[in-house]
Amino acid sequence: MSAARTTPRAATWRDVVHVMGLPVSVALRGRHAGDDAARAAWAQVQADLREVDAVFSRYRDDSWVSRHNAGRARLADAPPEVREVLALAEEARTASEGAFDVWRPGPDGRTLLDTDGVVKGWAVHRAARHLAELPGTDSCLGGGGDVACWTADPGGEPWLIGIEHPHDPASLVARVPCRRGAVATSGAAHRGQHVVDARSGRPPTDVASVTVVAADLTTADIDATAAYAHGPGALSWLRSRPDRGGLVVWADGRVDVV
């Protein structure tokens, strides 16, 4: 996972809540850090994420995804946000040569929908717009360790994003400066082995974590998951992706930078 580290040039306001079953954190610096406008924007961020959870959570019986998997909601009647996420998922499936897929076989043979690999980054990216609208204010919004960064001045002081070492989460393998963009990491260090190569249905081997730096968190999160799913092919696949940076930490501790 990744963690935001701020620099001391300006007063910084922070908060953390749990939404969508994840720790969601905010850090603001600049004109509106900690004032009423900031708190209102933060409240809007949380409201957006709760709405996403109500639609996509696999842990809520009343969500659209759970109802669909139970045969109680038709794909043809899916709300617009589901269609948007499924379109992103299909693009990712094609680009990853099938290693990434939101459709998986269920225990009874039926095909089930699991949008977790798309929704987290997509939801945080969308919600971050409320913070970016605060004039003269830099923001860093994190969801489950992945972060969307914004600096009011495109050439201003960047946020520093620390990338945890998957073999020792107390240490950092790198620090990444980020102004207007995102950083996402996929691996098994915190959540266990929850990613599989959809082509085989098995967890990836040889790779410990993949971090992707991209223009937005939707892209960074999907590509980090897809690259990780490639296992031994993580680095070569990630290098084929346009306008991406990042790094791959292998199971033996080696680190390759993209």
PDB file of C-alpha atoms in Angstrom:
ATOM      1  CA  MET A   1       0.000   0.000   0.000  1.00  0.00           C
ATOM      2  CA  SER A   2       0.997   3.633  -0.176  1.00  0.00           C
ATOM      3  CA  ALA A   3       0.908   6.402   2.391  1.00  0.00           C
ATOM      4  CA  ALA A   4       0.799  10.168   1.891  1.00  0.00           C
ATOM      5  CA  ARG A   5       3.550  12.236   3.491  1.00  0.00           C
ATOM      6  CA  THR A   6       3.129  16.002   3.549  1.00  0.00           C
ATOM      7  CA  THR A   7       5.824  18.667   3.751  1.00  0.00           C
ATOM      8  CA  PRO A   8       5.775  21.469   6.357  1.00  0.00           C
ATOM      9  CA  ARG A   9       5.511  24.486   4.041  1.00  0.00           C
ATOM     10  CA  ALA A  10       1.895  25.200   5.087  1.00  0.00           C
ATOM     11  CA  ALA A  11      -0.606  24.247   7.747  1.00  0.00           C
ATOM     12  CA  THR A  12      -2.019  20.783   7.014  1.00  0.00           C
ATOM     13  CA  TRP A  13      -5.405  19.458   8.080  1.00  0.00           C
ATOM     14  CA  ARG A  14      -6.061  15.715   8.186  1.00  0.00           C
ATOM     15  CA  ASP A  15      -8.894  13.338   8.946  1.00  0.00           C
ATOM     16  CA  VAL A  16      -9.621   9.619   8.540  1.00  0.00           C
ATOM     17  CA  VAL A  17     -12.945   7.778   8.352  1.00  0.00           C
ATOM     18  CA  HIS A  18     -14.005   4.256   7.380  1.00  0.00           C
ATOM     19  CA  VAL A  19     -16.164   4.100   4.258  1.00  0.00           C
ATOM     20  CA  MET A  20     -16.713   1.225   1.796  1.00  0.00           C
ATOM     21  CA  GLY A  21     -14.988  -1.018   4.328  1.00  0.00           C
ATOM     22  CA  LEU A  22     -11.755   0.946   3.869  1.00  0.00           C
ATOM     23  CA  PRO A  23      -9.850   3.631   5.745  1.00  0.00           C
ATOM     24  CA  VAL A  24     -10.348   6.833   3.735  1.00  0.00           C
ATOM     25  CA  SER A  25      -8.011   9.686   4.582  1.00  0.00           C
ATOM     26  CA  VAL A  26      -7.777  13.342   3.629  1.00  0.00           C
ATOM     27  CA  ALA A  27      -4.930  15.835   3.918  1.00  0.00           C
ATOM     28  CA  LEU A  28      -5.346  19.480   2.957  1.00  0.00           C
ATOM     29  CA  ARG A  29      -2.907  22.359   2.954  1.00  0.00           C
ATOM     30  CA  GLY A  30      -3.340  25.952   1.884  1.00  0.00           C
ATOM     31  CA  ARG A  31      -6.150  28.488   2.052  1.00  0.00           C
ATOM     32  CA  HIS A  32      -9.012  26.249   3.161  1.00  0.00           C
ATOM     33  CA  ALA A  33      -7.170  23.632   5.221  1.00  0.00           C
ATOM     34  CA  GLY A  34      -9.492  22.799   8.114  1.00  0.00           C
ATOM     35  CA  ASP A  35     -12.075  25.568   7.629  1.00  0.00           C
ATOM     36  CA  ASP A  36     -15.839  25.230   7.115  1.00  0.00           C
ATOM     37  CA  ALA A  37     -15.487  24.987   3.324  1.00  0.00           C
ATOM     38  CA  ALA A  38     -13.002  22.136   3.702  1.00  0.00           C
ATOM     39  CA  ARG A  39     -15.237  20.275   6.138  1.00  0.00           C
ATOM     40  CA  ALA A  40     -18.195  20.656   3.780  1.00  0.00           C
ATOM     41  CA  ALA A  41     -16.142  19.297   0.857  1.00  0.00           C
ATOM     42  CA  TRP A  42     -14.951  16.399   3.027  1.00  0.00           C
ATOM     43  CA  ALA A  43     -18.560  15.634   3.948  1.00  0.00           C
ATOM     44  CA  GLN A  44     -19.431  15.530   0.232  1.00  0.00           C
ATOM     45  CA  VAL A  45     -16.543  13.133  -0.396  1.00  0.00           C
ATOM     46  CA  GLN A  46     -17.860  10.775   2.264  1.00  0.00           C
ATOM     47  CA  ALA A  47     -21.419  11.023   0.948  1.00  0.00           C
ATOM     48  CA  ASP A  48     -20.244  10.124  -2.563  1.00  0.00           C
ATOM     49  CA  LEU A  49     -18.342   7.096  -1.293  1.00  0.00           C
ATOM     50  CA  ARG A  50     -21.302   5.873   0.756  1.00  0.00           C
ATOM     51  CA  GLU A  51     -23.490   6.090  -2.354  1.00  0.00           C
ATOM     52  CA  VAL A  52     -20.968   3.990  -4.258  1.00  0.00           C
ATOM     53  CA  ASP A  53     -20.918   1.438  -1.441  1.00  0.00           C
ATOM     54  CA  ALA A  54     -24.703   1.180  -1.564  1.00  0.00           C
ATOM     55  CA  VAL A  55     -24.508   0.179  -5.241  1.00  0.00           C
ATOM     56  CA  PHE A  56     -21.342  -1.930  -5.505  1.00  0.00           C
ATOM     57  CA  SER A  57     -20.640  -3.554  -2.122  1.00  0.00           C
ATOM     58  CA  ARG A  58     -20.547  -7.343  -2.164  1.00  0.00           C
ATOM     59  CA  TYR A  59     -20.998  -7.296   1.621  1.00  0.00           C
ATOM     60  CA  ARG A  60     -24.415  -5.624   1.615  1.00  0.00           C
ATOM     61  CA  ASP A  61     -27.405  -7.736   0.658  1.00  0.00           C
ATOM     62  CA  ASP A  62     -29.242  -4.663  -0.607  1.00  0.00           C
ATOM     63  CA  SER A  63     -26.538  -3.404  -3.019  1.00  0.00           C
ATOM     64  CA  TRP A  64     -27.144  -3.667  -6.752  1.00  0.00           C
ATOM     65  CA  VAL A  65     -24.145  -5.984  -7.200  1.00  0.00           C
ATOM     66  CA  SER A  66     -25.349  -8.356  -4.458  1.00  0.00           C
ATOM     67  CA  ARG A  67     -28.869  -8.367  -5.862  1.00  0.00           C
ATOM     68  CA  HIS A  68     -27.520  -9.072  -9.347  1.00  0.00           C
ATOM     69  CA  ASN A  69     -25.384 -11.956  -8.078  1.00  0.00           C
ATOM     70  CA  ALA A  70     -28.442 -13.352  -6.299  1.00  0.00           C
ATOM     71  CA  GLY A  71     -30.473 -13.174  -9.522  1.00  0.00           C
ATOM     72  CA  ARG A  72     -32.643 -10.311  -8.275  1.00  0.00           C
ATOM     73  CA  ALA A  73     -31.351  -7.519 -10.564  1.00  0.00           C
ATOM     74  CA  ARG A  74     -30.904  -7.646 -14.324  1.00  0.00           C
ATOM     75  CA  LEU A  75     -27.836  -6.306 -16.104  1.00  0.00           C
ATOM     76  CA  ALA A  76     -30.115  -4.653 -18.647  1.00  0.00           C
ATOM     77  CA  ASP A  77     -31.591  -2.535 -15.851  1.00  0.00           C
ATOM     78  CA  ALA A  78     -28.271  -1.539 -14.269  1.00  0.00           C
ATOM     79  CA  PRO A  79     -27.950   2.089 -13.112  1.00  0.00           C
ATOM     80  CA  PRO A  80     -25.637   4.404 -15.116  1.00  0.00           C
ATOM     81  CA  GLU A  81     -22.761   4.144 -12.651  1.00  0.00           C
ATOM     82  CA  VAL A  82     -22.730   0.345 -12.990  1.00  0.00           C
ATOM     83  CA  ARG A  83     -22.633   0.615 -16.770  1.00  0.00           C
ATOM     84  CA  GLU A  84     -19.724   3.070 -16.480  1.00  0.00           C
ATOM     85  CA  VAL A  85     -17.756   0.734 -14.221  1.00  0.00           C
ATOM     86  CA  LEU A  86     -18.459  -2.281 -16.434  1.00  0.00           C
ATOM     87  CA  ALA A  87     -17.226  -0.357 -19.484  1.00  0.00           C
ATOM     88  CA  LEU A  88     -13.981   0.439 -17.647  1.00  0.00           C
ATOM     89  CA  ALA A  89     -13.698  -3.198 -16.614  1.00  0.00           C
ATOM     90  CA  GLU A  90     -14.122  -4.421 -20.171  1.00  0.00           C
ATOM     91  CA  GLU A  91     -11.426  -2.028 -21.389  1.00  0.00           C
ATOM     92  CA  ALA A  92      -9.135  -3.366 -18.665  1.00  0.00           C
ATOM     93  CA  ARG A  93      -9.914  -6.991 -19.517  1.00  0.00           C
ATOM     94  CA  THR A  94      -8.993  -6.390 -23.146  1.00  0.00           C
ATOM     95  CA  ALA A  95      -5.862  -4.358 -22.354  1.00  0.00           C
ATOM     96  CA  SER A  96      -4.656  -6.960 -19.834  1.00  0.00           C
ATOM     97  CA  GLU A  97      -5.190  -9.851 -22.266  1.00  0.00           C
ATOM     98  CA  GLY A  98      -7.710 -11.351 -19.870  1.00  0.00           C
ATOM     99  CA  ALA A  99      -5.613 -11.254 -16.702  1.00  0.00           C
ATOM    100  CA  PHE A 100      -7.987  -8.676 -15.182  1.00  0.00           C
ATOM    101  CA  ASP A 101     -11.703  -9.435 -15.132  1.00  0.00           C
ATOM    102  CA  VAL A 102     -14.627  -8.474 -12.889  1.00  0.00           C
ATOM    103  CA  TRP A 103     -16.575 -11.609 -13.798  1.00  0.00           C
ATOM    104  CA  ARG A 104     -15.651 -14.773 -11.935  1.00  0.00           C
ATOM    105  CA  PRO A 105     -17.112 -18.253 -11.530  1.00  0.00           C
ATOM    106  CA  GLY A 106     -19.219 -18.746  -8.416  1.00  0.00           C
ATOM    107  CA  PRO A 107     -19.337 -21.872  -6.253  1.00  0.00           C
ATOM    108  CA  ASP A 108     -22.488 -23.111  -7.997  1.00  0.00           C
ATOM    109  CA  GLY A 109     -21.136 -22.528 -11.489  1.00  0.00           C
ATOM    110  CA  ARG A 110     -22.922 -19.238 -12.067  1.00  0.00           C
ATOM    111  CA  THR A 111     -20.873 -16.225 -13.150  1.00  0.00           C
ATOM    112  CA  LEU A 112     -20.628 -13.587 -10.413  1.00  0.00           C
ATOM    113  CA  LEU A 113     -19.778  -9.900 -10.607  1.00  0.00           C
ATOM    114  CA  ASP A 114     -16.945  -8.563  -8.438  1.00  0.00           C
ATOM    115  CA  THR A 115     -16.183  -4.919  -9.279  1.00  0.00           C
ATOM    116  CA  ASP A 116     -13.760  -4.320  -6.388  1.00  0.00           C
ATOM    117  CA  GLY A 117     -10.793  -4.101  -8.763  1.00  0.00           C
ATOM    118  CA  VAL A 118     -12.339  -1.075 -10.481  1.00  0.00           C
ATOM    119  CA  VAL A 119     -14.605   0.606  -7.969  1.00  0.00           C
ATOM    120  CA  LYS A 120     -12.160   1.724  -5.272  1.00  0.00           C
ATOM    121  CA  GLY A 121      -9.965   3.859  -7.505  1.00  0.00           C
ATOM    122  CA  TRP A 122     -12.912   5.037  -9.599  1.00  0.00           C
ATOM    123  CA  ALA A 123     -14.892   6.100  -6.526  1.00  0.00           C
ATOM    124  CA  VAL A 124     -12.021   7.949  -4.842  1.00  0.00           C
ATOM    125  CA  HIS A 125     -11.107   9.656  -8.130  1.00  0.00           C
ATOM    126  CA  ARG A 126     -14.686  10.915  -8.547  1.00  0.00           C
ATOM    127  CA  ALA A 127     -15.027  12.026  -4.943  1.00  0.00           C
ATOM    128  CA  ALA A 128     -11.713  13.927  -5.021  1.00  0.00           C
ATOM    129  CA  ARG A 129     -13.265  16.579  -7.268  1.00  0.00           C
ATOM    130  CA  HIS A 130     -14.951  18.123  -4.229  1.00  0.00           C
ATOM    131  CA  LEU A 131     -11.545  18.816  -2.705  1.00  0.00           C
ATOM    132  CA  ALA A 132      -9.988  20.050  -5.952  1.00  0.00           C
ATOM    133  CA  GLU A 133     -12.715  22.710  -6.140  1.00  0.00           C
ATOM    134  CA  LEU A 134     -11.416  24.407  -2.962  1.00  0.00           C
ATOM    135  CA  PRO A 135      -9.550  27.530  -4.185  1.00  0.00           C
ATOM    136  CA  GLY A 136      -5.891  27.806  -3.282  1.00  0.00           C
ATOM    137  CA  THR A 137      -5.921  24.432  -1.528  1.00  0.00           C
ATOM    138  CA  ASP A 138      -3.849  21.316  -2.138  1.00  0.00           C
ATOM    139  CA  SER A 139      -5.491  17.976  -1.404  1.00  0.00           C
ATOM    140  CA  CYS A 140      -4.478  14.359  -1.002  1.00  0.00           C
ATOM    141  CA  LEU A 141      -7.336  11.835  -0.780  1.00  0.00           C
ATOM    142  CA  GLY A 142      -6.514   8.234   0.055  1.00  0.00           C
ATOM    143  CA  GLY A 143      -8.655   5.123  -0.096  1.00  0.00           C
ATOM    144  CA  GLY A 144      -7.247   1.877   1.252  1.00  0.00           C
ATOM    145  CA  GLY A 145      -3.737   3.204   0.732  1.00  0.00           C
ATOM    146  CA  ASP A 146      -4.126   4.468  -2.850  1.00  0.00           C
ATOM    147  CA  VAL A 147      -4.098   8.253  -3.278  1.00  0.00           C
ATOM    148  CA  ALA A 148      -5.373  10.997  -5.569  1.00  0.00           C
ATOM    149  CA  CYS A 149      -3.238  14.133  -5.346  1.00  0.00           C
ATOM    150  CA  TRP A 150      -3.997  17.728  -6.309  1.00  0.00           C
ATOM    151  CA  THR A 151      -1.983  20.928  -6.058  1.00  0.00           C
ATOM    152  CA  ALA A 152      -3.774  24.203  -6.760  1.00  0.00           C
ATOM    153  CA  ASP A 153      -0.612  25.432  -8.468  1.00  0.00           C
ATOM    154  CA  PRO A 154       0.392  22.901 -11.172  1.00  0.00           C
ATOM    155  CA  GLY A 155       4.038  23.728 -10.481  1.00  0.00           C
ATOM    156  CA  GLY A 156       3.665  23.924  -6.725  1.00  0.00           C
ATOM    157  CA  GLU A 157       5.229  21.759  -4.066  1.00  0.00           C
ATOM    158  CA  PRO A 158       4.247  18.145  -4.665  1.00  0.00           C
ATOM    159  CA  TRP A 159       2.809  15.718  -2.198  1.00  0.00           C
ATOM    160  CA  LEU A 160       5.270  13.004  -1.271  1.00  0.00           C
ATOM    161  CA  ILE A 161       3.803   9.515  -1.430  1.00  0.00           C
ATOM    162  CA  GLY A 162       5.633   6.803   0.491  1.00  0.00           C
ATOM    163  CA  ILE A 163       5.459   3.304  -1.023  1.00  0.00           C
ATOM    164  CA  GLU A 164       5.553   0.615   1.640  1.00  0.00           C
ATOM    165  CA  HIS A 165       7.853  -2.331   1.146  1.00  0.00           C
ATOM    166  CA  PRO A 166       5.625  -5.432   0.817  1.00  0.00           C
ATOM    167  CA  HIS A 167       8.051  -7.525   2.867  1.00  0.00           C
ATOM    168  CA  ASP A 168       8.360  -4.896   5.617  1.00  0.00           C
ATOM    169  CA  PRO A 169       5.420  -2.440   5.728  1.00  0.00           C
ATOM    170  CA  ALA A 170       7.232  -0.404   8.391  1.00  0.00           C
ATOM    171  CA  SER A 171       9.794   0.666   5.769  1.00  0.00           C
ATOM    172  CA  LEU A 172       9.493   2.447   2.436  1.00  0.00           C
ATOM    173  CA  VAL A 173      10.771   1.158  -0.864  1.00  0.00           C
ATOM    174  CA  ALA A 174      10.379   4.579  -2.529  1.00  0.00           C
ATOM    175  CA  ARG A 175       9.007   8.108  -2.176  1.00  0.00           C
ATOM    176  CA  VAL A 176       7.084   9.459  -5.147  1.00  0.00           C
ATOM    177  CA  PRO A 177       6.381  13.180  -5.713  1.00  0.00           C
ATOM    178  CA  CYS A 178       2.884  13.800  -7.067  1.00  0.00           C
ATOM    179  CA  ARG A 179       1.125  17.069  -7.947  1.00  0.00           C
ATOM    180  CA  ARG A 180      -1.917  16.362 -10.100  1.00  0.00           C
ATOM    181  CA  GLY A 181      -2.208  12.620 -10.431  1.00  0.00           C
ATOM    182  CA  ALA A 182      -2.478   9.399  -8.495  1.00  0.00           C
ATOM    183  CA  VAL A 183      -0.505   6.531  -7.011  1.00  0.00           C
ATOM    184  CA  ALA A 184      -1.907   3.030  -6.487  1.00  0.00           C
ATOM    185  CA  THR A 185      -0.361  -0.202  -5.199  1.00  0.00           C
ATOM    186  CA  SER A 186      -1.597  -3.766  -5.574  1.00  0.00           C
ATOM    187  CA  GLY A 187      -0.254  -6.619  -3.483  1.00  0.00           C
ATOM    188  CA  ALA A 188      -0.984  -9.046  -0.673  1.00  0.00           C
ATOM    189  CA  ALA A 189       0.758  -7.282   2.233  1.00  0.00           C
ATOM    190  CA  HIS A 190      -2.372  -5.956   3.963  1.00  0.00           C
ATOM    191  CA  ARG A 191      -5.361  -7.854   2.572  1.00  0.00           C
ATOM    192  CA  GLY A 192      -3.816 -11.223   1.864  1.00  0.00           C
ATOM    193  CA  GLN A 193      -3.838 -12.800  -1.576  1.00  0.00           C
ATOM    194  CA  HIS A 194      -7.095 -11.324  -2.954  1.00  0.00           C
ATOM    195  CA  VAL A 195      -6.052 -10.880  -6.615  1.00  0.00           C
ATOM    196  CA  VAL A 196      -6.060 -13.706  -9.142  1.00  0.00           C
ATOM    197  CA  ASP A 197      -5.047 -14.012 -12.762  1.00  0.00           C
ATOM    198  CA  ALA A 198      -8.497 -14.346 -14.329  1.00  0.00           C
ATOM    199  CA  ARG A 199      -7.095 -16.541 -17.100  1.00  0.00           C
ATOM    200  CA  SER A 200      -6.106 -19.275 -14.653  1.00  0.00           C
ATOM    201  CA  GLY A 201      -8.130 -18.410 -11.567  1.00  0.00           C
ATOM    202  CA  ARG A 202      -4.962 -18.670  -9.486  1.00  0.00           C
ATOM    203  CA  PRO A 203      -3.067 -16.018  -7.486  1.00  0.00           C
ATOM    204  CA  PRO A 204      -0.025 -14.536  -9.232  1.00  0.00           C
ATOM    205  CA  THR A 205       3.434 -15.830  -8.411  1.00  0.00           C
ATOM    206  CA  ASP A 206       6.897 -14.246  -8.228  1.00  0.00           C
ATOM    207  CA  VAL A 207       5.599 -10.704  -7.657  1.00  0.00           C
ATOM    208  CA  ALA A 208       5.100  -9.068  -4.232  1.00  0.00           C
ATOM    209  CA  SER A 209       3.578  -5.719  -5.229  1.00  0.00           C
ATOM    210  CA  VAL A 210       3.062  -3.350  -8.137  1.00  0.00           C
ATOM    211  CA  THR A 211       2.803   0.424  -7.813  1.00  0.00           C
ATOM    212  CA  VAL A 212       1.486   2.580 -10.662  1.00  0.00           C
ATOM    213  CA  VAL A 213       1.690   6.364 -11.047  1.00  0.00           C
ATOM    214  CA  ALA A 214      -0.823   7.788 -13.517  1.00  0.00           C
ATOM    215  CA  ALA A 215      -2.868  10.877 -14.289  1.00  0.00           C
ATOM    216  CA  ASP A 216      -5.902   9.623 -12.353  1.00  0.00           C
ATOM    217  CA  LEU A 217      -6.639   7.062  -9.677  1.00  0.00           C
ATOM    218  CA  THR A 218      -9.083   5.047 -11.781  1.00  0.00           C
ATOM    219  CA  THR A 219      -6.292   4.274 -14.231  1.00  0.00           C
ATOM    220  CA  ALA A 220      -3.592   3.802 -11.593  1.00  0.00           C
ATOM    221  CA  ASP A 221      -5.668   1.384  -9.505  1.00  0.00           C
ATOM    222  CA  ILE A 222      -6.840  -0.757 -12.431  1.00  0.00           C
ATOM    223  CA  ASP A 223      -3.377  -0.987 -13.958  1.00  0.00           C
ATOM    224  CA  ALA A 224      -1.724  -1.826 -10.637  1.00  0.00           C
ATOM    225  CA  THR A 225      -4.166  -4.706 -10.165  1.00  0.00           C
ATOM    226  CA  ALA A 226      -3.854  -5.897 -13.757  1.00  0.00           C
ATOM    227  CA  ALA A 227      -0.049  -5.800 -13.677  1.00  0.00           C
ATOM    228  CA  TYR A 228       0.040  -7.661 -10.378  1.00  0.00           C
ATOM    229  CA  ALA A 229      -2.294 -10.314 -11.804  1.00  0.00           C
ATOM    230  CA  HIS A 230       0.281 -10.955 -14.548  1.00  0.00           C
ATOM    231  CA  GLY A 231       2.720 -12.278 -11.942  1.00  0.00           C
ATOM    232  CA  PRO A 232       6.070 -12.891 -13.684  1.00  0.00           C
ATOM    233  CA  GLY A 233       4.880 -10.721 -16.583  1.00  0.00           C
ATOM    234  CA  ALA A 234       4.016  -7.723 -14.388  1.00  0.00           C
ATOM    235  CA  LEU A 235       6.950  -5.558 -15.433  1.00  0.00           C
ATOM    236  CA  SER A 236       6.769  -6.207 -19.170  1.00  0.00           C
ATOM    237  CA  TRP A 237       3.006  -5.600 -19.231  1.00  0.00           C
ATOM    238  CA  LEU A 238       3.263  -2.402 -17.211  1.00  0.00           C
ATOM    239  CA  ARG A 239       6.009  -1.084 -19.493  1.00  0.00           C
ATOM    240  CA  SER A 240       3.615  -1.528 -22.421  1.00  0.00           C
ATOM    241  CA  ARG A 241       1.125   0.898 -20.909  1.00  0.00           C
ATOM    242  CA  PRO A 242       1.348   4.508 -22.155  1.00  0.00           C
ATOM    243  CA  ASP A 243       1.984   7.431 -19.796  1.00  0.00           C
ATOM    244  CA  ARG A 244       2.499   5.286 -16.708  1.00  0.00           C
ATOM    245  CA  GLY A 245       5.256   5.188 -14.132  1.00  0.00           C
ATOM    246  CA  GLY A 246       5.749   2.976 -11.124  1.00  0.00           C
ATOM    247  CA  LEU A 247       7.700   0.090  -9.733  1.00  0.00           C
ATOM    248  CA  VAL A 248       7.505  -3.657  -9.264  1.00  0.00           C
ATOM    249  CA  VAL A 249       8.726  -5.402  -6.122  1.00  0.00           C
ATOM    250  CA  TRP A 250       9.408  -9.070  -6.735  1.00  0.00           C
ATOM    251  CA  ALA A 251       8.948 -11.925  -4.292  1.00  0.00           C
ATOM    252  CA  ASP A 252      12.711 -12.163  -3.830  1.00  0.00           C
ATOM    253  CA  GLY A 253      12.920  -8.454  -2.873  1.00  0.00           C
ATOM    254  CA  ARG A 254      14.286  -7.106  -6.153  1.00  0.00           C
ATOM    255  CA  VAL A 255      12.828  -3.777  -7.293  1.00  0.00           C
ATOM    256  CA  ASP A 256      12.356  -2.640 -10.910  1.00  0.00           C
ATOM    257  CA  VAL A 257      11.343   0.906 -11.774  1.00  0.00           C
ATOM    258  CA  VAL A 258       9.101   1.669 -14.744  1.00  0.00           C
TER     259      VAL A 258
END
